[in-house]
mmCIF file with all atom_site columns, C-alpha atoms in Angstrom:
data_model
loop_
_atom_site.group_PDB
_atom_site.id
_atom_site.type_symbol
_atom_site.label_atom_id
_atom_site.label_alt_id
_atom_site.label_comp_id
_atom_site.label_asym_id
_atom_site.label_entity_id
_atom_site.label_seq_id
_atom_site.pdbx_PDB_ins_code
_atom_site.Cartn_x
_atom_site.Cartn_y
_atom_site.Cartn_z
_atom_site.occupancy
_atom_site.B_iso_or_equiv
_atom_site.pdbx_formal_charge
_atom_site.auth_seq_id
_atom_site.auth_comp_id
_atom_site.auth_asym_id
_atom_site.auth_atom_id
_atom_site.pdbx_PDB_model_num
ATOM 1   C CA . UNK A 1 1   ? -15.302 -15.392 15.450  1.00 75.00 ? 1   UNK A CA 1
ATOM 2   C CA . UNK A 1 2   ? -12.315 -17.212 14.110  1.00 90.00 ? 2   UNK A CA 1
ATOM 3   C CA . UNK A 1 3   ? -10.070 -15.297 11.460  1.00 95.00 ? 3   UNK A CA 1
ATOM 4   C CA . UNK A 1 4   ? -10.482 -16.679 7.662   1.00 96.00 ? 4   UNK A CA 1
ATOM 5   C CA . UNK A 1 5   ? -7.714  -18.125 6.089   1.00 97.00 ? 5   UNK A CA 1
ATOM 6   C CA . UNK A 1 6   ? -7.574  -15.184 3.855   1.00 97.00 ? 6   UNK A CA 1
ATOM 7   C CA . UNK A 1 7   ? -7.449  -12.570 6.248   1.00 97.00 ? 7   UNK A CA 1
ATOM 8   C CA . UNK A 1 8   ? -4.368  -14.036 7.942   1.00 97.00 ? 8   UNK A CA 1
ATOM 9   C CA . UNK A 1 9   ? -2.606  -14.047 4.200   1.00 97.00 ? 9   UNK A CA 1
ATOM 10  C CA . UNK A 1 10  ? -3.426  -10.860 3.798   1.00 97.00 ? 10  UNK A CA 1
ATOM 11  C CA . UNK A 1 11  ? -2.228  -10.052 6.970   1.00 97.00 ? 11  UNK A CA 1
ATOM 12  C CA . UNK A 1 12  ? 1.373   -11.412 6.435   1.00 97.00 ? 12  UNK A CA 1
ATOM 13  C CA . UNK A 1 13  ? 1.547   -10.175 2.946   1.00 96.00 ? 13  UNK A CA 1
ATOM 14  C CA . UNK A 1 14  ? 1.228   -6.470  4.835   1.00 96.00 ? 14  UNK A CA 1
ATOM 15  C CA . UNK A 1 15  ? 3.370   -7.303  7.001   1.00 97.00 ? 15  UNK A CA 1
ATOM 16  C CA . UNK A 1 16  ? 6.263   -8.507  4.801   1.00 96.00 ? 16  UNK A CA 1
ATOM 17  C CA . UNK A 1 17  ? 5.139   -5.867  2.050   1.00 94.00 ? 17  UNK A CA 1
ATOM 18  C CA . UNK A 1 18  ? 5.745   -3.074  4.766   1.00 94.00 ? 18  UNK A CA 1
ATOM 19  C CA . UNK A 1 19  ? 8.378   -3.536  6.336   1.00 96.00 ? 19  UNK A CA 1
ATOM 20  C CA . UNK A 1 20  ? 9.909   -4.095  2.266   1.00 95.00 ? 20  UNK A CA 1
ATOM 21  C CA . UNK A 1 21  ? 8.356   -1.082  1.728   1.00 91.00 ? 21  UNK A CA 1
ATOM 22  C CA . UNK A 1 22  ? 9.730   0.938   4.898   1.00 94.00 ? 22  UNK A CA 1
ATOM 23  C CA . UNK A 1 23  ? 13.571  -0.460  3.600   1.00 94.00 ? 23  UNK A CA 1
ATOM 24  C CA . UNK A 1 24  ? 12.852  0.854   0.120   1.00 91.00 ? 24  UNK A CA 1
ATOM 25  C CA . UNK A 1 25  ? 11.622  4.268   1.078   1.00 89.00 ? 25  UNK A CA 1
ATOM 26  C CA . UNK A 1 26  ? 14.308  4.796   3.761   1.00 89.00 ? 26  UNK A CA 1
ATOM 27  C CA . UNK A 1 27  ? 16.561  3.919   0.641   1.00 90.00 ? 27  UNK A CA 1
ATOM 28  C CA . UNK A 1 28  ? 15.002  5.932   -1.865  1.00 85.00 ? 28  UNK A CA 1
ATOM 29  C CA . UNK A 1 29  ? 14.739  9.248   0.303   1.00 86.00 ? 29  UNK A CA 1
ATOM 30  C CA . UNK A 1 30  ? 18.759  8.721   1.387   1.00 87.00 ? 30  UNK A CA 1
ATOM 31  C CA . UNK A 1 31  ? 19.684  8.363   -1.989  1.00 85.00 ? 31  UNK A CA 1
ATOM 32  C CA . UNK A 1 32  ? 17.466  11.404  -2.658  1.00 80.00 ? 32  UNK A CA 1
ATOM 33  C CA . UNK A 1 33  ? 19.452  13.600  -0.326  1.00 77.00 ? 33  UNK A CA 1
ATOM 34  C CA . UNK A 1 34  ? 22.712  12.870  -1.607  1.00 77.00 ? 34  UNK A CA 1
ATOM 35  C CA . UNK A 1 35  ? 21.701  13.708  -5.279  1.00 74.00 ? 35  UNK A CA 1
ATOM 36  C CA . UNK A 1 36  ? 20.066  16.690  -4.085  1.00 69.00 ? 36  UNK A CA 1
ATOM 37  C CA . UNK A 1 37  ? 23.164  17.580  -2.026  1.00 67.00 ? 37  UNK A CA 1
ATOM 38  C CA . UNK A 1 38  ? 25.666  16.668  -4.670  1.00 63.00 ? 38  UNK A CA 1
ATOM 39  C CA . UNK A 1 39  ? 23.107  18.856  -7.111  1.00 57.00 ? 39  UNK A CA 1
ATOM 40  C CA . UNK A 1 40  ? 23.660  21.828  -4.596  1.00 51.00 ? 40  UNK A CA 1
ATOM 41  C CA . UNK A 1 41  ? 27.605  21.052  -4.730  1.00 50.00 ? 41  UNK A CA 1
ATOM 42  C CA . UNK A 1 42  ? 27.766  22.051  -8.229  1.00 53.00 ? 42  UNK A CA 1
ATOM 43  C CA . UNK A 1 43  ? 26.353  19.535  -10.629 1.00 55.00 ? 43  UNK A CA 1
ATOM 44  C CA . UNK A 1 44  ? 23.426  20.072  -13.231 1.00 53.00 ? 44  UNK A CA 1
ATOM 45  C CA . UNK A 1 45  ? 19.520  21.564  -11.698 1.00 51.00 ? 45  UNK A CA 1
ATOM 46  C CA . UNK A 1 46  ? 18.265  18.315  -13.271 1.00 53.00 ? 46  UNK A CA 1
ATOM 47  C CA . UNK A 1 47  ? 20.438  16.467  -10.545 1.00 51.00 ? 47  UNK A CA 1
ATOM 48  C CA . UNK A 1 48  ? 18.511  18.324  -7.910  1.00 52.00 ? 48  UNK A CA 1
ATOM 49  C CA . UNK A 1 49  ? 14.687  17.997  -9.273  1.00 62.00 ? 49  UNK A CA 1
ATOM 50  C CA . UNK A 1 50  ? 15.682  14.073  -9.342  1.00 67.00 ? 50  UNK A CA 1
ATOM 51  C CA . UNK A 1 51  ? 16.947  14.046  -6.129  1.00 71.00 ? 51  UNK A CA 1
ATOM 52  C CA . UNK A 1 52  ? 13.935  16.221  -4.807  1.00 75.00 ? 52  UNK A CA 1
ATOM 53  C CA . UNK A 1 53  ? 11.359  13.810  -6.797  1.00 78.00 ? 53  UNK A CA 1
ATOM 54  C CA . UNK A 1 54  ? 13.137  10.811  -5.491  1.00 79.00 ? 54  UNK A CA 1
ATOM 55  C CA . UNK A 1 55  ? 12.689  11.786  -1.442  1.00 82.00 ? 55  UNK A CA 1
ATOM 56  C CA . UNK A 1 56  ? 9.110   12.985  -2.928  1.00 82.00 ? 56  UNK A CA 1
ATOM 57  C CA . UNK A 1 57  ? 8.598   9.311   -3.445  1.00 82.00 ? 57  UNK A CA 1
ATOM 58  C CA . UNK A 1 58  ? 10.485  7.776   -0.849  1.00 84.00 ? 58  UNK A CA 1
ATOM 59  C CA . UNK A 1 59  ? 7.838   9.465   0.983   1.00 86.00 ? 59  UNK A CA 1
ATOM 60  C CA . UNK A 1 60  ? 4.926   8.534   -0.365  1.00 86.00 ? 60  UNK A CA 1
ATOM 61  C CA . UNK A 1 61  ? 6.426   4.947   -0.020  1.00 88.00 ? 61  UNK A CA 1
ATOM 62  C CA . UNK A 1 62  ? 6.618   5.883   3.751   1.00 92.00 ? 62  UNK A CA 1
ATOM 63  C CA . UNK A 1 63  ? 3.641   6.868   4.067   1.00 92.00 ? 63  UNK A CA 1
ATOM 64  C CA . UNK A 1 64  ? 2.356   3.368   1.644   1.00 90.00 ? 64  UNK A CA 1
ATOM 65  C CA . UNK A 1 65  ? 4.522   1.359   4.088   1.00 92.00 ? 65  UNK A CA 1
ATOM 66  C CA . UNK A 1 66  ? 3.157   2.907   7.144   1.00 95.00 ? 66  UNK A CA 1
ATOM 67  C CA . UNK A 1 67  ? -0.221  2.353   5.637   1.00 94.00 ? 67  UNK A CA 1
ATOM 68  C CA . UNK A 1 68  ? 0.575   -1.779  4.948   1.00 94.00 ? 68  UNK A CA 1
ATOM 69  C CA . UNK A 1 69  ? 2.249   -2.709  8.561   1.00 96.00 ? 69  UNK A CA 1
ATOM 70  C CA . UNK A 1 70  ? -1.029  -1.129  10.341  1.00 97.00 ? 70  UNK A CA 1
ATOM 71  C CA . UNK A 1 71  ? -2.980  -3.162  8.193   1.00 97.00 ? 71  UNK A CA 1
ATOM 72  C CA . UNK A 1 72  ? -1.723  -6.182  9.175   1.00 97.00 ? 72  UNK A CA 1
ATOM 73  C CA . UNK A 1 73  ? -1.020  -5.802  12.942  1.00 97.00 ? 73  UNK A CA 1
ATOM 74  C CA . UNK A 1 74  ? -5.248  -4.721  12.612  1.00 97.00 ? 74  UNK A CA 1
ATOM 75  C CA . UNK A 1 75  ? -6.010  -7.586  10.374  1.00 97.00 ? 75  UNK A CA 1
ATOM 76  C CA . UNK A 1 76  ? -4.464  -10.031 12.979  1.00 97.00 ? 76  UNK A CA 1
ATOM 77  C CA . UNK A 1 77  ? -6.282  -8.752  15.415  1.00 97.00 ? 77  UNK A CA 1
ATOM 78  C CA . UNK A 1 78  ? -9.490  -8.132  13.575  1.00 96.00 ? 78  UNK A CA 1
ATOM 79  C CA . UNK A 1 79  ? -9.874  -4.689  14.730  1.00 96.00 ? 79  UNK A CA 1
ATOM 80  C CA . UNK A 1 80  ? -12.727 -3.073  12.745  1.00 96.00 ? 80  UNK A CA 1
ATOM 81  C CA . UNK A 1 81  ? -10.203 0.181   11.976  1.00 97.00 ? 81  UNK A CA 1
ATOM 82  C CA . UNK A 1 82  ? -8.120  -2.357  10.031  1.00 97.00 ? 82  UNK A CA 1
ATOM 83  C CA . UNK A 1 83  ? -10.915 -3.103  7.454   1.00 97.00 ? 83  UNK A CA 1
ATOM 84  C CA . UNK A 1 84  ? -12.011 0.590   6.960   1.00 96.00 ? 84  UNK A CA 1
ATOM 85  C CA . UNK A 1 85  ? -7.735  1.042   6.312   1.00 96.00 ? 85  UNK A CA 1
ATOM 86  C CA . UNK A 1 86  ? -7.639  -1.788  3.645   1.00 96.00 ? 86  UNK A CA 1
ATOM 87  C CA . UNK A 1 87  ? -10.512 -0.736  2.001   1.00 96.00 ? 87  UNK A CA 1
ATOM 88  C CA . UNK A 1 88  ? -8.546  2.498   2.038   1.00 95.00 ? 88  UNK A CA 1
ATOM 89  C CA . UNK A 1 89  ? -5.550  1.462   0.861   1.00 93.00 ? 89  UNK A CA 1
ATOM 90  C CA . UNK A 1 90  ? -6.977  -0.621  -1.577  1.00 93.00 ? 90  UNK A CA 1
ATOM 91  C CA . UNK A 1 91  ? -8.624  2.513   -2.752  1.00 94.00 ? 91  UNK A CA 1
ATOM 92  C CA . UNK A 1 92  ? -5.716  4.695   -3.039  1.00 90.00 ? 92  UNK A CA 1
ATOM 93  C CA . UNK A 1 93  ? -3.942  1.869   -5.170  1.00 89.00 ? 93  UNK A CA 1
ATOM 94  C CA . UNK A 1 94  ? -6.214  1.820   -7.607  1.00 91.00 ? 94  UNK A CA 1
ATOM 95  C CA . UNK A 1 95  ? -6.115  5.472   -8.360  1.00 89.00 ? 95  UNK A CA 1
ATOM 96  C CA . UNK A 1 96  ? -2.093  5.349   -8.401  1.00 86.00 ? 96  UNK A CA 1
ATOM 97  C CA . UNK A 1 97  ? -2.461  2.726   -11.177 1.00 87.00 ? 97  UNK A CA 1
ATOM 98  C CA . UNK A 1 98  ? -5.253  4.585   -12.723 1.00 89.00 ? 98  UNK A CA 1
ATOM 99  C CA . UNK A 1 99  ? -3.004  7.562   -12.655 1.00 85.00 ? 99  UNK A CA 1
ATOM 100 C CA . UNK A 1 100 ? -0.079  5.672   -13.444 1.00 84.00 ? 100 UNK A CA 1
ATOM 101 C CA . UNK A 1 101 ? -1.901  4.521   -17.091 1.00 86.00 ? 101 UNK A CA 1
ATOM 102 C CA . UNK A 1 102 ? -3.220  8.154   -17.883 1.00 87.00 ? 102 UNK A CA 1
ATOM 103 C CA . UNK A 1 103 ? 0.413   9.586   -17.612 1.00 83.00 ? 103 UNK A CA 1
ATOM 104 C CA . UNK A 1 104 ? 1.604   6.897   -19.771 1.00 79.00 ? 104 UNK A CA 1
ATOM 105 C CA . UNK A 1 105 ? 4.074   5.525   -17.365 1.00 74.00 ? 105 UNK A CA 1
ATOM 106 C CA . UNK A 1 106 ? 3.227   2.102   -18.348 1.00 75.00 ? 106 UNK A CA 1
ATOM 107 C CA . UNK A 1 107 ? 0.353   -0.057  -18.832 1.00 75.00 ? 107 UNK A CA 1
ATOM 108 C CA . UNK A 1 108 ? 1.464   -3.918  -17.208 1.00 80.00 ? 108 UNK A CA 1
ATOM 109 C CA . UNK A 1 109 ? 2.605   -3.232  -13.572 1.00 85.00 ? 109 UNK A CA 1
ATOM 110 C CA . UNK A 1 110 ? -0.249  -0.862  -13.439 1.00 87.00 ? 110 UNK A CA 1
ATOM 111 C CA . UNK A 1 111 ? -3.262  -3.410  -14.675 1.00 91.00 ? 111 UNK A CA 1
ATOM 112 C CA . UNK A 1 112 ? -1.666  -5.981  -12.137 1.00 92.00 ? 112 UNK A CA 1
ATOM 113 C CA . UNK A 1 113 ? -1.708  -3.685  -9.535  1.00 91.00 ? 113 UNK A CA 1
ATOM 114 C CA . UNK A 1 114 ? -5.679  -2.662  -10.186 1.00 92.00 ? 114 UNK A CA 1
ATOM 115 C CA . UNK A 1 115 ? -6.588  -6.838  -10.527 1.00 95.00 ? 115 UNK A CA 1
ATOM 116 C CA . UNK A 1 116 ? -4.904  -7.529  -7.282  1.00 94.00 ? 116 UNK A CA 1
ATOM 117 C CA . UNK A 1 117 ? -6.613  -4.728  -5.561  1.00 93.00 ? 117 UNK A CA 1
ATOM 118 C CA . UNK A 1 118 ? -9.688  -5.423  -7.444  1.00 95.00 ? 118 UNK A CA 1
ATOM 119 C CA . UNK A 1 119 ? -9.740  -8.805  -6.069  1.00 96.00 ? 119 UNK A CA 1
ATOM 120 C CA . UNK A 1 120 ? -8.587  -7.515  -2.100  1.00 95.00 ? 120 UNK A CA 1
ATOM 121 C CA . UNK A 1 121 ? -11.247 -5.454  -2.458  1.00 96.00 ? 121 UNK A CA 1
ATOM 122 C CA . UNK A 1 122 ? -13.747 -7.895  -3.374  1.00 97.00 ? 122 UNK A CA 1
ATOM 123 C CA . UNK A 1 123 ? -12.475 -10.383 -0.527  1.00 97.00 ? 123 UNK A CA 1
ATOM 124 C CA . UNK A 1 124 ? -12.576 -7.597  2.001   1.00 97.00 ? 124 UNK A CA 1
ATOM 125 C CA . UNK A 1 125 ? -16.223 -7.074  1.222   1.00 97.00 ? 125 UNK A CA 1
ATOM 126 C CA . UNK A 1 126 ? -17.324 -10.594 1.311   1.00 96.00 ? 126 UNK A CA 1
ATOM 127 C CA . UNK A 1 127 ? -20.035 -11.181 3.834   1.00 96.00 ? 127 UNK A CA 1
ATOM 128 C CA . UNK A 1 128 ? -17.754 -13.529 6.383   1.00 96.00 ? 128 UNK A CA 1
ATOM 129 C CA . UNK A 1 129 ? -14.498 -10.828 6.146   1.00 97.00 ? 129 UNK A CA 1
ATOM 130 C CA . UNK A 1 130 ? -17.111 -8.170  7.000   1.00 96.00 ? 130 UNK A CA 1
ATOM 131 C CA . UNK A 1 131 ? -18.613 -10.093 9.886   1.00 96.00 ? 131 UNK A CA 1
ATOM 132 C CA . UNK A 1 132 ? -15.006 -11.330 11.168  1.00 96.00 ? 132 UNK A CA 1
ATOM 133 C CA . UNK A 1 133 ? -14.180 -7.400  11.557  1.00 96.00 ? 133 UNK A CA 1
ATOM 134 C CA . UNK A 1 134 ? -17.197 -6.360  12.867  1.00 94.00 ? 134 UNK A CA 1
ATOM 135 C CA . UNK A 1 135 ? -18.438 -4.894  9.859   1.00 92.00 ? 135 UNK A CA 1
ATOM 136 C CA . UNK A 1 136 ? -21.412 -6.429  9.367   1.00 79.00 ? 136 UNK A CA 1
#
């Protein structure tokens, strides 16, 4: 079967998202460690917790960005892994945002964040996506 149109945007909007996403977290995690270091050196206990909560994050942003580039080398490929992982990661997005809203962290990046993987999700479970990947 011949990939839909949608699949391949997803696909390169994975792609591009994680390798973003690998630069950030590599970012975030180094600047992490020199807080926490410079924390250690001398200055305040908050400096440390920040710098410990920012390579905390970087992480999880690893881990996200990790998540997005096998997505969308299986996507292109139509591997029936890659579906069950975007459904995943689709998944997990929705509870950050969720959780995101209930610790009051903000409400408009989060509601984007739940339509757009509202709508992924929705795509990924139409009857052609399902069939492209194997899944139906």
């Amino acid at each position: 079967m011949e990939r839909p149109v949608g699949v391949t945007i997803l696909a390169i909007l994975a792609l591009i998202g994680g390798v973003l996403g690998l630069l950030g977290s590599f970012g975030l995690m180094a600047l992490g460690g020199v807080v926490a270091v410079g924390g250690a050196a001398g200055m305040s206990s908050h400096a440390v917790g920040g710098g410990s909560m920012m390579m905390l994050v970087g992480g999880f942003m690893l881990f996200q960005s990790v998540l997005s580039l096998a997505f969308g080398v299986g996507a292109l490929m139509l591997t029936p892994w890659a579906w069950t992982l975007g459904v995943f990661a689709e998944c997990l997005s929705l509870l950050l945002s969720l959780a995101q809203i209930v610790t009051g962290k903000g409400m408009g990046g989060p509601i984007f964040s739940i339509l757009i993987a509202g709508l992924i999700l929705y795509y990924l479970f139409t009857p052609n996506v399902k069939e492209a990947f194997g899944k139906a």
